[in-house]
Every structure is written in C-alpha cells, then in structure tokens.
Coordinates of C-alpha atoms and ligand atoms in Angstrom, one line a residue:
X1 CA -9.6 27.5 -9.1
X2 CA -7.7 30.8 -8.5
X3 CA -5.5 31.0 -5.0
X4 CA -7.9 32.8 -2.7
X5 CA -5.2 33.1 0.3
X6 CA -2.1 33.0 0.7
X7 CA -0.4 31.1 3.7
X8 CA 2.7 32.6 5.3
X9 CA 5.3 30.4 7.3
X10 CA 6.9 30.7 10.4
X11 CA 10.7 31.9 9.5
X12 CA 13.3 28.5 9.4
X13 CA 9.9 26.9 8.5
X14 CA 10.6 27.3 4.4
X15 CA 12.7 24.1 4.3
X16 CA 10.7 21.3 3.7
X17 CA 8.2 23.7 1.2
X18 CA 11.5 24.5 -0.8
X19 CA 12.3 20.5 -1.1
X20 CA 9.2 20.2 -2.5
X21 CA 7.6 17.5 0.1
X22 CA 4.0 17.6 -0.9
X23 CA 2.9 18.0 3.4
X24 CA 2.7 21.5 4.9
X25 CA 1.7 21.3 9.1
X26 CA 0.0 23.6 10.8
X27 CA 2.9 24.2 13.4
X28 CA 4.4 25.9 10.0
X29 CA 1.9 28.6 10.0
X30 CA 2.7 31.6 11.1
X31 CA -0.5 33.6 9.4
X32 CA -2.6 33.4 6.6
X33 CA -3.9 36.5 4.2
X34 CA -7.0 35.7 3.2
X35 CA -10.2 33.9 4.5
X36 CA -10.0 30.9 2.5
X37 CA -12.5 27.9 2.8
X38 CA -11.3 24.6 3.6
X39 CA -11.2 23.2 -0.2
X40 CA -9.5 26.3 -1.4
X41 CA -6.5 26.7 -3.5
X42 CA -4.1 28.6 -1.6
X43 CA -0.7 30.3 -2.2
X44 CA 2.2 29.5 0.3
X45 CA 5.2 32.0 0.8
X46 CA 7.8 32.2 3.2
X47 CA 7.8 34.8 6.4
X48 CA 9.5 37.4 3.8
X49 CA 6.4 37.0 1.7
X50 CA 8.7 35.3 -0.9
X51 CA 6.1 32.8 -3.0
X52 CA 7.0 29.0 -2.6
X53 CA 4.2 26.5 -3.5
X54 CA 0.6 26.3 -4.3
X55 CA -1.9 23.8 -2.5
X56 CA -5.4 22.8 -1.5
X57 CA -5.8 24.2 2.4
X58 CA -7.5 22.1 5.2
X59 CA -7.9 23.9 8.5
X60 CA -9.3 21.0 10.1
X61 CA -6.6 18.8 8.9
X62 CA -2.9 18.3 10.4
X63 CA -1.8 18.5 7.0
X64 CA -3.1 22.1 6.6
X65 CA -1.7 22.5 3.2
X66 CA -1.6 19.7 0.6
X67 CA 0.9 20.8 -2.1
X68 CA 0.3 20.5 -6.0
X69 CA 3.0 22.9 -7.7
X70 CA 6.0 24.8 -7.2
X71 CA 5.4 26.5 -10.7
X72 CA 4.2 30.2 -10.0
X73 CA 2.4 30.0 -13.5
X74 CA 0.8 26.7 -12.5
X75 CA -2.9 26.8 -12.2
X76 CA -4.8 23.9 -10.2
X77 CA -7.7 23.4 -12.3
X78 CA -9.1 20.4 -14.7
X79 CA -6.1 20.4 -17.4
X80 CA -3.7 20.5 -13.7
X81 CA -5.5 17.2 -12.5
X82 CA -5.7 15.8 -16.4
X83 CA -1.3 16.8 -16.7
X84 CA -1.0 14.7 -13.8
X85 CA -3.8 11.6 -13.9
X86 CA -1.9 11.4 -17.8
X87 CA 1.5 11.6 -16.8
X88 CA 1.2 8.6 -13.6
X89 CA -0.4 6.3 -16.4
X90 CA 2.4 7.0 -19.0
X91 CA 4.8 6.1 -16.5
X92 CA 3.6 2.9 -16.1
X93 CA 2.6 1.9 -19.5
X94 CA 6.6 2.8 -20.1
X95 CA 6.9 0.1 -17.1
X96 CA 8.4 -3.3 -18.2
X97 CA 8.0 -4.8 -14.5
X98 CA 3.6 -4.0 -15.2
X99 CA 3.8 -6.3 -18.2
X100 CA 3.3 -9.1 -16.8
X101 CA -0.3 -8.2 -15.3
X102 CA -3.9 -6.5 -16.2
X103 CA -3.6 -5.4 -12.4
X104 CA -1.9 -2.4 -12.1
X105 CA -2.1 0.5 -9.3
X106 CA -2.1 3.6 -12.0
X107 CA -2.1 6.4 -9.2
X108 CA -0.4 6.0 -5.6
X109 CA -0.9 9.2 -4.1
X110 CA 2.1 11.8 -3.6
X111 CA 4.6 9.9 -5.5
X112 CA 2.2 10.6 -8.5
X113 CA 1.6 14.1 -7.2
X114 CA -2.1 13.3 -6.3
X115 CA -2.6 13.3 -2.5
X116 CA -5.0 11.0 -1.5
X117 CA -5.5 9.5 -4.6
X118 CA -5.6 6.0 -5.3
X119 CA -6.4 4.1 -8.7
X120 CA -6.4 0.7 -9.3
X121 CA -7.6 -0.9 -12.1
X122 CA -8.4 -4.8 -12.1
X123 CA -8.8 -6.3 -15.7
X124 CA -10.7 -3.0 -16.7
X125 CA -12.8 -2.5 -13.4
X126 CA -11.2 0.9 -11.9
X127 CA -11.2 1.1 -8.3
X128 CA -10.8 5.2 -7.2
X129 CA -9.6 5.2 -3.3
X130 CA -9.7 9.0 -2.0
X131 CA -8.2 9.8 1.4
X132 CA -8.3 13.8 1.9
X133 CA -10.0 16.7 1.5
X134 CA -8.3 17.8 -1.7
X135 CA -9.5 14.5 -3.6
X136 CA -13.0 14.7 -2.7
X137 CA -13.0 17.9 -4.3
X138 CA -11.1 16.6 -7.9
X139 CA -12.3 13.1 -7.5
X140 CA -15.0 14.5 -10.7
X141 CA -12.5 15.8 -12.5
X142 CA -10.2 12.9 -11.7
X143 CA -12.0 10.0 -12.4
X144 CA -13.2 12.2 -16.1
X145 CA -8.9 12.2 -16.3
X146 CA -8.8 8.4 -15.8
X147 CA -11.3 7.7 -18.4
X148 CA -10.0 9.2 -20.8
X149 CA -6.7 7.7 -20.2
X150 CA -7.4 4.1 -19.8
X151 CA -11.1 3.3 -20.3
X152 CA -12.4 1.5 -18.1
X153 CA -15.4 -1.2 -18.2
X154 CA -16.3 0.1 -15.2
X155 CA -15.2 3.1 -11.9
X156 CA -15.6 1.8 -8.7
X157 CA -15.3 4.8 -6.1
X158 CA -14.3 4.2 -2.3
X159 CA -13.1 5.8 0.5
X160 CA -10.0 5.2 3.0
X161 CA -12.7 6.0 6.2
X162 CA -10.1 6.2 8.7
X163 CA -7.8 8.9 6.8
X164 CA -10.9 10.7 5.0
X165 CA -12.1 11.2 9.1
X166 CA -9.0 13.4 9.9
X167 CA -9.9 15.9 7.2
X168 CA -13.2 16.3 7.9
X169 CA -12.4 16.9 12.1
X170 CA -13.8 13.7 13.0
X171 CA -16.5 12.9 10.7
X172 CA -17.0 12.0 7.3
X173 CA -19.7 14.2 6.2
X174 CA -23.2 12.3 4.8
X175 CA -22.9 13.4 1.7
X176 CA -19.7 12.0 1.1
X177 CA -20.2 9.0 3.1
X178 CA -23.3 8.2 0.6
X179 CA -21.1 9.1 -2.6
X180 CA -18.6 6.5 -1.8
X181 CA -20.4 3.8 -0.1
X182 CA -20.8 0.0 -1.3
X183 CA -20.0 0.4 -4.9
X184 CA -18.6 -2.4 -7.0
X185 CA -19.8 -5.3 -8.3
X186 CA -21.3 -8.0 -6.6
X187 CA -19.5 -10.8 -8.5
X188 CA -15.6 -10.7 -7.9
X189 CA -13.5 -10.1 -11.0
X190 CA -10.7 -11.9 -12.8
X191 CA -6.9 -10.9 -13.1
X192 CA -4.4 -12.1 -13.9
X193 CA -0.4 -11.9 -12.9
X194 CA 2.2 -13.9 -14.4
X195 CA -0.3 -16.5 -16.5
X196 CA -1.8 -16.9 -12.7
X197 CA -5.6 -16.1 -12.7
X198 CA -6.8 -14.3 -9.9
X199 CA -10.5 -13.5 -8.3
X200 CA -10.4 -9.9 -6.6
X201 CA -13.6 -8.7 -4.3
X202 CA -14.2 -5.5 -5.4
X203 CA -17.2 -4.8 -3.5
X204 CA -15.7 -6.1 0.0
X205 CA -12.2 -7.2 -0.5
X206 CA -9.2 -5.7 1.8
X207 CA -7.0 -2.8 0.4
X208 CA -8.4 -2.0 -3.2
X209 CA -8.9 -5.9 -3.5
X210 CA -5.5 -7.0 -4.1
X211 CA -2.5 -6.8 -2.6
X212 CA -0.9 -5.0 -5.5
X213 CA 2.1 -3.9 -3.9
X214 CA 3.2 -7.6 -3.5
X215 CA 3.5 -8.6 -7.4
X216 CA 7.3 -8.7 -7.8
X217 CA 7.5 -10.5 -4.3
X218 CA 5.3 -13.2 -5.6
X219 CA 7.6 -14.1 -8.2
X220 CA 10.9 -13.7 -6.2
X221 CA 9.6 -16.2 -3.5
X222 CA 8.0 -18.7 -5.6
X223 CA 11.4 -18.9 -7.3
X224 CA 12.6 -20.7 -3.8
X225 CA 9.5 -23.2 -3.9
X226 CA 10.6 -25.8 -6.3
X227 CA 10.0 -29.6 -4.4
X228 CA 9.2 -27.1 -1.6
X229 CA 6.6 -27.2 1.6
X230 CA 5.2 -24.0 1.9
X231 CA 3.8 -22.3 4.8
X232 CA 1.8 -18.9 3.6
X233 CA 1.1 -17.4 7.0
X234 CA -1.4 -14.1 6.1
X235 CA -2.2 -15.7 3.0
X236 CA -5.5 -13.2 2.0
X237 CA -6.3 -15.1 -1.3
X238 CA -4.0 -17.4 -1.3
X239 CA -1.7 -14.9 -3.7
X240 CA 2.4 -16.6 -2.7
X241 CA 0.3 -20.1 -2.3
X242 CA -0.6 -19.9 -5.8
X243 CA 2.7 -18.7 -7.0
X244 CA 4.6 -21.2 -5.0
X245 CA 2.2 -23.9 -6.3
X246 CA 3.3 -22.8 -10.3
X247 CA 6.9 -22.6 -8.7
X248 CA 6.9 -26.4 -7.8
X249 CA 6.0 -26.3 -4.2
X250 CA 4.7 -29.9 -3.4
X251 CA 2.5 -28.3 -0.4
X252 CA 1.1 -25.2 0.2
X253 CA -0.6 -24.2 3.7
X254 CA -2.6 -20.8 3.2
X255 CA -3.1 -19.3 6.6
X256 CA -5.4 -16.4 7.6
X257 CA -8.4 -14.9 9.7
X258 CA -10.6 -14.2 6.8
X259 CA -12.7 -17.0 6.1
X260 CA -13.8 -14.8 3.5
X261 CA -10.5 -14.4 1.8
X262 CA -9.8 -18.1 2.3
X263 CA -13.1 -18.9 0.2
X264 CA -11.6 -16.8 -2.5
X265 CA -8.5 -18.9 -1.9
X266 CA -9.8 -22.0 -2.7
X267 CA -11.7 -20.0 -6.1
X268 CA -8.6 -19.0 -6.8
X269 CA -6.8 -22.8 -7.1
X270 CA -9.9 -24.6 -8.6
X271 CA -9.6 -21.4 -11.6
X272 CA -5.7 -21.8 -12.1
X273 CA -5.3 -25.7 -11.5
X274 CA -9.0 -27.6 -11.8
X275 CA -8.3 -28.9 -8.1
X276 CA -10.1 -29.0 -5.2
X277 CA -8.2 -28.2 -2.1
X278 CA -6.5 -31.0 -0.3
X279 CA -3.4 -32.4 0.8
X280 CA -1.6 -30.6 -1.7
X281 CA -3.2 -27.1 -1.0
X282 CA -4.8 -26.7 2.2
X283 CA -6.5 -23.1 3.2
X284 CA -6.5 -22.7 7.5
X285 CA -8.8 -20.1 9.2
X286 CA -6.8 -19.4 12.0
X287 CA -4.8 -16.9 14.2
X288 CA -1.4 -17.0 12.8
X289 CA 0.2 -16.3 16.4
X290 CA -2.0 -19.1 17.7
X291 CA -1.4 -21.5 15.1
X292 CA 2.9 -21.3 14.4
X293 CA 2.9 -21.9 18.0
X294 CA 1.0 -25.0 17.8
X295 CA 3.0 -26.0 15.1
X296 CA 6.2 -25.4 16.4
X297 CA 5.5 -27.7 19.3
X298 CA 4.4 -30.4 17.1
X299 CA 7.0 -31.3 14.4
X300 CA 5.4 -30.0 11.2
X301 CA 8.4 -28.3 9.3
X302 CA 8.1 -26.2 6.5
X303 CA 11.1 -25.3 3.6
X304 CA 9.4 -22.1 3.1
X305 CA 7.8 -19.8 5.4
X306 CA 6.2 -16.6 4.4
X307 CA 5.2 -14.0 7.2
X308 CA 3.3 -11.4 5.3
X309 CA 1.2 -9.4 8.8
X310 CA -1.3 -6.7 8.5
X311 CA 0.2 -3.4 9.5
X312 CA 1.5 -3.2 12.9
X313 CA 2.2 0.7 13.4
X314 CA 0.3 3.1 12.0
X315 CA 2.2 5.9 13.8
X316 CA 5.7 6.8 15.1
X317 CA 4.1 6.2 18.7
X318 CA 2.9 2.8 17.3
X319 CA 6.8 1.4 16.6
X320 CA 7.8 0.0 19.6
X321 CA 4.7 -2.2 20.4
X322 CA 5.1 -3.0 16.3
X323 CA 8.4 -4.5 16.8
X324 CA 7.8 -6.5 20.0
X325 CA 5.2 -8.0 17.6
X326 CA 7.7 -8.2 15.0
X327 CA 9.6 -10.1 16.6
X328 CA 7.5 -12.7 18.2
X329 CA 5.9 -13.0 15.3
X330 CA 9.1 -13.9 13.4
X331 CA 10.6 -16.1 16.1
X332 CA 7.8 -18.6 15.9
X333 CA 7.9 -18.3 12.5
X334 CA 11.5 -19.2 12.0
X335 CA 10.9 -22.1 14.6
X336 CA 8.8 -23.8 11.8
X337 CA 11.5 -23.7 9.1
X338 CA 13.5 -26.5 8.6
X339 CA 17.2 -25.8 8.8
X340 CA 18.7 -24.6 5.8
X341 CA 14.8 -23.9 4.3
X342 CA 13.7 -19.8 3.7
X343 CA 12.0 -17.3 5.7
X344 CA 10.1 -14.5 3.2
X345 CA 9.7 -12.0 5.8
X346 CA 7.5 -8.8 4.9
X347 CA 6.5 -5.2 7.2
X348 CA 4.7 -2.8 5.5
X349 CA 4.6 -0.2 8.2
X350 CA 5.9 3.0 7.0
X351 CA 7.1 3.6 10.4
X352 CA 9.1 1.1 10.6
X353 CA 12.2 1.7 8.2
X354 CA 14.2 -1.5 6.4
X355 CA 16.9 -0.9 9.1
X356 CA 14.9 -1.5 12.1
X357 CA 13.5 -4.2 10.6
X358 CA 16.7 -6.1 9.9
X359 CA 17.5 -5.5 13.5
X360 CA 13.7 -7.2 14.3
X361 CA 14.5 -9.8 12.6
X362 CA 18.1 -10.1 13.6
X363 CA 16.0 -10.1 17.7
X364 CA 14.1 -12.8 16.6
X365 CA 16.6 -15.5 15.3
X366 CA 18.9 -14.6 18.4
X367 CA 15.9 -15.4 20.7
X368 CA 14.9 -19.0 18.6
X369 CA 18.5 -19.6 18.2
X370 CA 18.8 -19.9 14.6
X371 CA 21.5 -18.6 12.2
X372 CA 19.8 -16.6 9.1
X373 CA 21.3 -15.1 6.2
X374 CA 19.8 -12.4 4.1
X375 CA 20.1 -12.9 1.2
X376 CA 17.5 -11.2 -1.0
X377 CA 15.7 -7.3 0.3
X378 CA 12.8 -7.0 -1.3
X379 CA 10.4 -3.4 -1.8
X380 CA 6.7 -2.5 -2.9
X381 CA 5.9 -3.1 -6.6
X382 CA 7.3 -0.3 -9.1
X383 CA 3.5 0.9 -9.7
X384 CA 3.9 1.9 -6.0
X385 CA 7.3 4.6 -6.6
X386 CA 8.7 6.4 -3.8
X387 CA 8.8 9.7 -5.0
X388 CA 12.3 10.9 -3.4
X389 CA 10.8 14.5 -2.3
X390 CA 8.1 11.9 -0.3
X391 CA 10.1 9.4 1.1
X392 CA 7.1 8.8 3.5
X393 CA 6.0 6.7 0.4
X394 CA 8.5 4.0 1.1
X395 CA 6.3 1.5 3.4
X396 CA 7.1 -2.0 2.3
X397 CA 10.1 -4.5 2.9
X398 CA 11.2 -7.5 2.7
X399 CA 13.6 -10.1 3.3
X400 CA 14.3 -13.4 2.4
X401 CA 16.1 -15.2 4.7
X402 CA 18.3 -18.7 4.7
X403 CA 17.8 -20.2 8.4
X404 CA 19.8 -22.7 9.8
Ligands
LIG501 N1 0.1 -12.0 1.4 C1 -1.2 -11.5 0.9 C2 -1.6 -10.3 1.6 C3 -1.7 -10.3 3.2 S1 -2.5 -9.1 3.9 C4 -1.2 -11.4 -0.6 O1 -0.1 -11.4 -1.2 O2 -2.2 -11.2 -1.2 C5 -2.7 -9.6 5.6 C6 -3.7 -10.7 5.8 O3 -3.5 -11.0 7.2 C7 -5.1 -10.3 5.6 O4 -5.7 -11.2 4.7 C8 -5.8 -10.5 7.0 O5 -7.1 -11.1 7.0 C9 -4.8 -11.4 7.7 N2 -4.7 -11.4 9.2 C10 -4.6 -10.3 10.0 N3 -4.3 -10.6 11.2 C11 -4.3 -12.0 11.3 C12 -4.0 -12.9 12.3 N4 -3.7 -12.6 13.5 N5 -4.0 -14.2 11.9 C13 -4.2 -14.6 10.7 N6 -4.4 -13.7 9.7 C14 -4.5 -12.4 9.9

C-alpha cells in the first residue's frame, strides 16, 4: 500500500514520533495533506514537513495514526507484515524461558511491532486476537505470515469487541462482526506447561484461553507449596492449584466465579493426577470478596494465598477506585494467611504501575496489622516483552510476600 497522505503535527508535538512509540493522538494533528481513507497508509512529518514515521490512519480512532516504520524506504505491504510476523516467532523460538510449554503467545501487539495483533498458539491450534483498525485490514496477510511460520493444525480468529468498538466509532461493523464470531473448536484442547497438562476453551474460554502471561509465576509460586495449604483465590482453571499440587501442596482451594472455568478445573486434575476432586483439591464457585471474609471470621488458615483479580482499571480515571479495591482485596486476603505463610499477590492493570502497587499492598497490611516482606517481584511471561519505546506494554506484577 503506497502512503496516500501525509499527516503533519502540531510543532513540540514531534517527540514521542521521534522515540518511536508506535501511538500518534489526534491532539497531535495539526493538518493532514491528502484525503486518506480510514485504513490508509499514511506518511507522518513534523510541522516543518520534515518526514518521521509511516502508519495505518484511523480518523474515528483516538489513536489516529498507528505506527509501523521509521524507515523512509519502508513499504507496509505483505513482505512488511511477513518481516515482522517472522521476526516475533524467531524471538521466541530463541526463548529458553518458552521451552518448557507448547503454549506460547507468538505476537503481543506493539512490543512485536503489530498493533492489535494477538497470536496465540495452543498445542498447534492458533488463536488470532485483533483489536484495531490496522489488523482487520492485515489480519489476511497476517494469519498467511503465521502459517508459514509455525503451521498450525488449525487458525482460530477472534476479536477484542471492546477495543475493536473504538476504531470503528462505536460499532463493530457486520461484516466484521461475522468474520470473527464463534470460531474454535467445540472440544477444549490440550497443553501442556512444565510436564502439567492443561485443557484450554478455545471456543469460549477467557483471554485467548489461557492465562499465558502467568507461566513463569506458576512455577515461582509453586516453589513455596511444598507441605503447603493453598488458597488459589481467581483460580480460572485451576492453573497455580495444579502447579502447587506438583509443588507438594497438601491442599489446594481453587476459588472463582466461573463455574465454567471451575469445571475445566476439575478436567484439568483428573488429566494430570487420575483424582477426583476432594479434600485434597477442592474447586469453590464463589465471590472471592464474599468468601475470604467468611473465612477470615472462621479459622481456616492457609500457608499460601494467591490473589490473582480480573483487571480493576482499565483507564488512568479507573486507578483510584482500582486501588481501594486493591486494597481490600489484599487485606482480607492477608487475614487468611497464617503467620509466617506467603501472600502471591498479582495486578495486571496497566494503569496501575509496580510502585503504586507496593504502596497498595503496603495499605493493606497496615490496615490488617500484619508485617509482610517482599521478597520475590514478579512480571508478565517473556512471550509478553515490553518493548522499551511502548512501555504501555508493561501491565503485569507481582509480589510474593512473607506475612507475619
Ligand atoms: N490465576 C488464573 C487467572 C485468573 S483470571 C490462571 O493462572 O489461570 C481472573 C479470574 O477471576 C477469572 O477466572 C474470573 O472468572 C475470576 N473472577 C473475576 N471476578 C471474581 C470474583 N469477584 N470472585 C471470584 N472470581 C472472580
């Protein structure tokens, strides 16, 4: 696709364009030359007309420029979106954390120079999660890229509906809508992650299925459950509960909404151990909130307790309410740990940054009156990088905690 515009910036505006963050705003704009369709390759150049970037524009978007190069001779056409769908798999097969798995997350948007683009691939069975404009467009020539690079049994293609609404000024176009809608096979599928077997719901699961981002975590806090009592508060499919179990927990509590993702929780033990739920492994449907407050008035104390919450704050505006329920919700959490046992603590709102959280948690043992240490920060999973020009791409932390 050759530019067909070329997008001129307010003066002082050139900054973040010449650091190469992939985001231009519209508040940037000072005029554009050209009549360019939403979907269009565009040129971007500073108020001098000095040329800066090249991107996909989006006049209905925020983002009103996605950039893809900073190479003048650069063109964004199939070999463009091949280069870069090659190079995010290379860097992972060069990956010694991704050994360990046949789950592995082979695109994560920005940091992999792909805005919008998600790829996950489960034992073979490649999910494709699209978010803007700009990926809609590729997604042919993207998922043609991903074949080649990793062949997959099978491409699963979905949309993020909430993100892929702002592009589109509200709606999700029908056509699009009907492209992307309930793919994926009926029947979950098997991964596996560490010599742990997992079922993932492709078709109807959370996220892509699995909570990729989590593999190292999994390991680092099972590594605490030897002889342990384990509570796995968000559990999803029952992913620390298993790991704990391998790690020599002697009792596992998976906690969560889903009933759905509970059923899978159960699949998931009966695969890896033969056993039927029970003492040993126990799966709760309940409100987390609800349910550490019960247990916290009753005298049911756990060595390890793993707080792993949906998102709280999905915008700046979002980060004080987010911490208020931060807080609470680690100060009934620590209330259930026996003294000197572990709190895994986890936030994976972008919004709010590893200090703030430290100071959450910091809130929350003040108000239960217990002394924690930290002693182990933990990150997203190296599949997910933080590409240092996007530091927005930095969303998950965590810490483990000794509480006395
Ligand atoms: N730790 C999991 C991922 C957790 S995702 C893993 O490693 O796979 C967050 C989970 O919290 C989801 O499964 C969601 O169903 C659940 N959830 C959200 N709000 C909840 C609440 N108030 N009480 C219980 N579970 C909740």
């Amino acid at each position: 696709m050759q530019p067909t515009a070329t997008v001129i910036l307010k003066s002082g505006r050139d900054r973040s364009v010449r650091q190469r963050h992939p985001r231009l705003f519209a508040g940037a704009v000072k005029a554009i030359d050209g009549r360019p369709r939403d979907g269009d390759v565009v040129d971007v150049a500073d108020n001098k007309g000095e040329w800066l970037a090249r991107g996909v524009i989006n006049q209905q978007a925020q983002i009103v420029v996605r950039l893809l190069t900073w190479e003048r001779d650069e063109a964004i056409d199939e070999a463009f979106w091949r280069r870069r769908v090659q190079a995010a798999v290379e860097r992972r097969r060069r990956d010694p954390a991704l050994q360990h798995t046949d789950a592995v997350r082979w695109i994560f948007g920005e940091s992999d120079g792909l805005p919008g683009v998600i790829a996950d691939d489960y034992a073979g069975h490649l999910v494709v999660e699209i978010s803007t404009l700009l990926a809609w467009r590729a997604l042919p020539a993207l998922v043609d890229a991903l074949v080649g690079c990793v062949a997959p049994k099978e491409v699963v293609q979905r949309a993020d509906d909430e993100r892929l609404k702002h592009e589109f000024g509200g709606t999700v176009p029908r056509a699009v809508c009907d492209a992307l809608a309930g793919q994926g096979p009926a029947e979950p599928v098997e991964i596996h992650e560490r010599g742990l077997r997992f079922l993932v719901n492709l078709a109807g699961g959370q996220k892509t299925g699995f909570y990729l981002d989590q593999r190292e975590n999994r390991a680092r806090v099972a590594a605490y459950c030897k002889g342990a009592a384990v509570l796995n508060a968000f559990s999803y499919t029952g992913g620390f509960g298993l790991h704990a179990l391998a790690g020599g927990a002697t009792r596992v509590v998976n906690v969560d909404s889903s009933a759905d993702a509970l059923a899978l929780a159960e699949r998931n033990l009966l695969l890896n151990s033969g056993a039927q739920p029970g003492q040993r492994y126990e799966c709760i449907e309940a409100d987390v909130f609800a349910l550490l407050r019960d247990l916290r008035a009753g005298d049911d104390r756990f060595d390890v307790v793993i707080l792993d919450p949906p998102k709280f704050a999905h915008h700046p505006g979002q980060v004080d309410r987010a911490a208020r329920a931060y807080k609470d919700l680690n100060r009934v959490g620590m209330g259930v740990v026996r003294p000197g046992g572990i709190l895994a603590t986890f936030s994976c709102s972008g919004v709010v940054d590893a200090a703030l959280f430290q100071k959450i948690v910091f809130s929350a043992a003040l108000e239960a009156g217990r002394e924690a240490r930290v002693i182990e920060r933990l990150t997203q999973a190296s599949d997910h990088p933080v590409l240092l020009s996007f530091p927005e791409a930095e969303y998950l932390k965590g810490l483990i905690c000794h509480v006395e």
